[in-house]
Amino acid sequence: MQPTFSSSRILLPVRPWFIFLSLIAAAVLNFLPTAHWPGMPDWVALVLCFWSVREFRRVGMGWGFVLGLLMDVADGAVLGQHCFAYVMLAYTASSLSRRILWFPLAQQALQIMPLLIGTQIIQALMRLAVGADFPGWGYFVGPFVATLLWIPATFILLLPQYRPVEQDPNRPI
């Protein structure tokens, strides 16, 4: 089960409600108190990046802005810190989506890593620009953990698309 362009597996179209629920679930994971521990990934950035790569016509900069605004309000951060970072992430991921999907999953994760690191750097620079303290080097471990989670996240988020529409033993595909 290798969900790339070179894969022979046919996927069903993704349902919009599943995209919405997965983005909301990622936001809820970011609302947990453990989200601020060193090494915890930014779940919204990971799921937003995934859907911006896989479904760039449905999930893009608008979702990045809305989720970023939600995270800014929830974290009490500089208004626009997450917005700008998520919009840049969604734009870059959707721009590179056709290229990223040609790679196997492990190489996809390596292609995604600079995008996630860039998101963290943008957020840190915006914090520093308004006079906040440096968050520490543990703040930058999260994108590496999110890169390792790219493969399981891909399998989990694509599971509903692997279901056959109908169970037919004589179906050739």
mmCIF file of C-alpha atoms in Angstrom:
data_model
loop_
_atom_site.group_PDB
_atom_site.id
_atom_site.type_symbol
_atom_site.label_atom_id
_atom_site.label_comp_id
_atom_site.label_asym_id
_atom_site.label_seq_id
_atom_site.Cartn_x
_atom_site.Cartn_y
_atom_site.Cartn_z
ATOM 1 C CA MET A 1 0.000 0.000 0.000
ATOM 2 C CA GLN A 2 2.053 2.889 -1.323
ATOM 3 C CA PRO A 3 -0.089 5.996 -1.918
ATOM 4 C CA THR A 4 1.987 7.705 -4.621
ATOM 5 C CA PHE A 5 1.432 8.364 -8.309
ATOM 6 C CA SER A 6 3.381 5.227 -9.147
ATOM 7 C CA SER A 7 1.018 3.128 -7.009
ATOM 8 C CA SER A 8 -1.493 0.941 -8.802
ATOM 9 C CA ARG A 9 -4.072 1.321 -6.038
ATOM 10 C CA ILE A 10 -7.159 3.325 -6.961
ATOM 11 C CA LEU A 11 -8.428 5.634 -4.239
ATOM 12 C CA LEU A 12 -11.984 6.760 -3.756
ATOM 13 C CA PRO A 13 -12.560 10.517 -3.653
ATOM 14 C CA VAL A 14 -12.079 11.988 -0.210
ATOM 15 C CA ARG A 15 -15.205 13.170 1.551
ATOM 16 C CA PRO A 16 -15.170 16.852 2.570
ATOM 17 C CA TRP A 17 -16.530 16.052 6.035
ATOM 18 C CA PHE A 18 -13.541 13.770 6.682
ATOM 19 C CA ILE A 19 -11.110 16.550 5.770
ATOM 20 C CA PHE A 20 -12.973 18.896 8.103
ATOM 21 C CA LEU A 21 -13.025 16.372 10.964
ATOM 22 C CA SER A 22 -9.327 15.577 10.601
ATOM 23 C CA LEU A 23 -8.404 19.275 10.697
ATOM 24 C CA ILE A 24 -10.610 19.828 13.751
ATOM 25 C CA ALA A 25 -9.094 16.754 15.451
ATOM 26 C CA ALA A 26 -5.619 18.170 14.778
ATOM 27 C CA ALA A 27 -6.678 21.495 16.301
ATOM 28 C CA VAL A 28 -8.019 19.687 19.378
ATOM 29 C CA LEU A 29 -4.677 17.876 19.735
ATOM 30 C CA ASN A 30 -2.955 21.269 19.614
ATOM 31 C CA PHE A 31 -5.288 22.567 22.347
ATOM 32 C CA LEU A 32 -4.072 19.929 24.808
ATOM 33 C CA PRO A 33 -1.649 21.131 27.503
ATOM 34 C CA THR A 34 0.945 18.658 26.231
ATOM 35 C CA ALA A 35 1.147 20.528 22.918
ATOM 36 C CA HIS A 36 3.678 22.941 24.393
ATOM 37 C CA TRP A 37 6.121 20.268 25.538
ATOM 38 C CA PRO A 38 9.416 20.146 23.682
ATOM 39 C CA GLY A 39 9.325 17.664 20.814
ATOM 40 C CA MET A 40 5.554 17.661 20.364
ATOM 41 C CA PRO A 41 4.604 18.137 16.721
ATOM 42 C CA ASP A 42 2.303 20.866 15.496
ATOM 43 C CA TRP A 43 -0.631 18.632 14.572
ATOM 44 C CA VAL A 44 -2.453 21.323 12.643
ATOM 45 C CA ALA A 45 0.615 21.989 10.512
ATOM 46 C CA LEU A 46 1.063 18.273 9.822
ATOM 47 C CA VAL A 47 -2.563 17.624 8.830
ATOM 48 C CA LEU A 48 -2.839 20.909 6.923
ATOM 49 C CA CYS A 49 0.315 20.029 5.025
ATOM 50 C CA PHE A 50 -1.013 16.549 4.276
ATOM 51 C CA TRP A 51 -4.317 17.796 2.876
ATOM 52 C CA SER A 52 -2.628 20.652 1.009
ATOM 53 C CA VAL A 53 -0.469 18.066 -0.739
ATOM 54 C CA ARG A 54 -3.199 15.479 -1.351
ATOM 55 C CA GLU A 55 -6.233 17.724 -1.954
ATOM 56 C CA PHE A 56 -4.793 21.099 -2.920
ATOM 57 C CA ARG A 57 -8.041 22.206 -4.586
ATOM 58 C CA ARG A 58 -10.061 21.716 -1.397
ATOM 59 C CA VAL A 59 -7.565 22.622 1.312
ATOM 60 C CA GLY A 60 -5.337 25.595 0.778
ATOM 61 C CA MET A 61 -4.467 29.002 2.068
ATOM 62 C CA GLY A 62 -8.012 29.771 3.236
ATOM 63 C CA TRP A 63 -7.998 26.789 5.591
ATOM 64 C CA GLY A 64 -4.489 27.772 6.681
ATOM 65 C CA PHE A 65 -5.709 31.253 7.557
ATOM 66 C CA VAL A 66 -8.784 30.065 9.474
ATOM 67 C CA LEU A 67 -6.868 27.400 11.404
ATOM 68 C CA GLY A 68 -4.022 29.829 12.059
ATOM 69 C CA LEU A 69 -6.427 32.398 13.458
ATOM 70 C CA LEU A 70 -8.000 29.701 15.632
ATOM 71 C CA MET A 71 -4.570 28.665 16.947
ATOM 72 C CA ASP A 72 -3.538 32.288 17.547
ATOM 73 C CA VAL A 73 -6.620 32.894 19.680
ATOM 74 C CA ALA A 74 -6.292 29.561 21.490
ATOM 75 C CA ASP A 75 -2.597 30.009 22.289
ATOM 76 C CA GLY A 76 -2.838 33.695 23.083
ATOM 77 C CA ALA A 77 -0.026 34.207 20.612
ATOM 78 C CA VAL A 78 0.780 37.197 18.468
ATOM 79 C CA LEU A 79 -2.240 37.646 16.230
ATOM 80 C CA GLY A 80 -1.142 36.436 12.825
ATOM 81 C CA GLN A 81 1.763 34.270 13.971
ATOM 82 C CA HIS A 82 0.117 30.963 13.149
ATOM 83 C CA CYS A 83 -1.955 32.507 10.341
ATOM 84 C CA PHE A 84 1.046 33.619 8.340
ATOM 85 C CA ALA A 85 2.969 30.423 8.992
ATOM 86 C CA TYR A 86 0.044 28.153 8.039
ATOM 87 C CA VAL A 87 -0.788 30.174 4.927
ATOM 88 C CA MET A 88 2.830 29.913 3.798
ATOM 89 C CA LEU A 89 2.817 26.189 4.577
ATOM 90 C CA ALA A 90 -0.405 25.594 2.625
ATOM 91 C CA TYR A 91 0.824 27.642 -0.332
ATOM 92 C CA THR A 92 4.189 25.898 -0.506
ATOM 93 C CA ALA A 93 2.725 22.427 0.027
ATOM 94 C CA SER A 94 0.083 22.911 -2.654
ATOM 95 C CA SER A 95 2.683 24.338 -5.033
ATOM 96 C CA LEU A 96 4.941 21.318 -4.545
ATOM 97 C CA SER A 97 2.156 18.734 -4.297
ATOM 98 C CA ARG A 98 2.609 17.174 -7.719
ATOM 99 C CA ARG A 99 6.320 16.777 -7.129
ATOM 100 C CA ILE A 100 5.976 15.435 -3.593
ATOM 101 C CA LEU A 101 3.441 12.769 -4.549
ATOM 102 C CA TRP A 102 5.826 11.160 -7.052
ATOM 103 C CA PHE A 103 8.109 10.038 -4.241
ATOM 104 C CA PRO A 104 7.678 7.008 -1.967
ATOM 105 C CA LEU A 105 6.430 7.800 1.540
ATOM 106 C CA ALA A 106 9.840 7.974 3.208
ATOM 107 C CA GLN A 107 11.083 10.426 0.606
ATOM 108 C CA GLN A 108 7.828 12.363 0.853
ATOM 109 C CA ALA A 109 8.564 12.839 4.537
ATOM 110 C CA LEU A 110 11.990 14.219 3.676
ATOM 111 C CA GLN A 111 10.370 16.625 1.204
ATOM 112 C CA ILE A 112 7.869 17.741 3.851
ATOM 113 C CA MET A 113 10.478 18.307 6.577
ATOM 114 C CA PRO A 114 11.719 21.702 5.252
ATOM 115 C CA LEU A 115 8.136 22.923 5.028
ATOM 116 C CA LEU A 116 7.435 22.030 8.649
ATOM 117 C CA ILE A 117 10.750 23.485 9.817
ATOM 118 C CA GLY A 118 9.989 26.662 7.870
ATOM 119 C CA THR A 119 6.636 26.927 9.620
ATOM 120 C CA GLN A 120 8.314 26.739 13.034
ATOM 121 C CA ILE A 121 10.975 29.263 11.988
ATOM 122 C CA ILE A 122 8.319 31.740 10.797
ATOM 123 C CA GLN A 123 6.475 31.403 14.100
ATOM 124 C CA ALA A 124 9.674 31.855 16.120
ATOM 125 C CA LEU A 125 10.735 34.904 14.093
ATOM 126 C CA MET A 126 7.349 36.529 14.555
ATOM 127 C CA ARG A 127 7.579 35.919 18.310
ATOM 128 C CA LEU A 128 11.056 37.408 18.442
ATOM 129 C CA ALA A 129 9.974 40.409 16.356
ATOM 130 C CA VAL A 130 7.515 41.514 19.039
ATOM 131 C CA GLY A 131 10.004 41.096 21.857
ATOM 132 C CA ALA A 132 9.334 37.611 23.193
ATOM 133 C CA ASP A 133 12.126 35.423 24.461
ATOM 134 C CA PHE A 134 13.758 32.764 22.313
ATOM 135 C CA PRO A 135 11.643 29.614 22.760
ATOM 136 C CA GLY A 136 14.674 27.334 23.021
ATOM 137 C CA TRP A 137 16.041 24.680 20.740
ATOM 138 C CA GLY A 138 13.460 22.138 21.912
ATOM 139 C CA TYR A 139 10.894 24.201 20.009
ATOM 140 C CA PHE A 140 12.500 23.075 16.749
ATOM 141 C CA VAL A 141 12.375 19.343 17.529
ATOM 142 C CA GLY A 142 8.638 19.197 16.753
ATOM 143 C CA PRO A 143 9.030 19.343 12.951
ATOM 144 C CA PHE A 144 11.409 16.383 13.040
ATOM 145 C CA VAL A 145 8.888 14.370 15.059
ATOM 146 C CA ALA A 146 6.146 15.421 12.630
ATOM 147 C CA THR A 147 8.352 14.235 9.764
ATOM 148 C CA LEU A 148 8.578 10.816 11.398
ATOM 149 C CA LEU A 149 4.785 10.845 11.797
ATOM 150 C CA TRP A 150 4.211 11.575 8.090
ATOM 151 C CA ILE A 151 4.058 7.876 7.146
ATOM 152 C CA PRO A 152 1.547 6.775 9.835
ATOM 153 C CA ALA A 153 -0.484 9.955 9.283
ATOM 154 C CA THR A 154 -0.679 9.168 5.572
ATOM 155 C CA PHE A 155 -1.992 5.672 6.230
ATOM 156 C CA ILE A 156 -4.513 6.872 8.824
ATOM 157 C CA LEU A 157 -5.819 9.787 6.770
ATOM 158 C CA LEU A 158 -6.142 7.709 3.592
ATOM 159 C CA LEU A 159 -7.952 4.766 5.229
ATOM 160 C CA PRO A 160 -11.488 5.922 4.325
ATOM 161 C CA GLN A 161 -10.489 6.194 0.672
ATOM 162 C CA TYR A 162 -9.360 2.574 0.462
ATOM 163 C CA ARG A 163 -12.814 1.142 1.122
ATOM 164 C CA PRO A 164 -14.443 -0.396 -1.927
ATOM 165 C CA VAL A 165 -17.737 1.201 -2.875
ATOM 166 C CA GLU A 166 -19.348 -2.195 -3.217
ATOM 167 C CA GLN A 167 -18.198 -5.673 -2.339
ATOM 168 C CA ASP A 168 -18.074 -7.550 -5.648
ATOM 169 C CA PRO A 169 -15.833 -10.625 -5.865
ATOM 170 C CA ASN A 170 -15.926 -10.492 -9.678
ATOM 171 C CA ARG A 171 -14.766 -6.891 -9.884
ATOM 172 C CA PRO A 172 -11.544 -6.724 -11.924
ATOM 173 C CA ILE A 173 -10.028 -3.740 -10.072
#
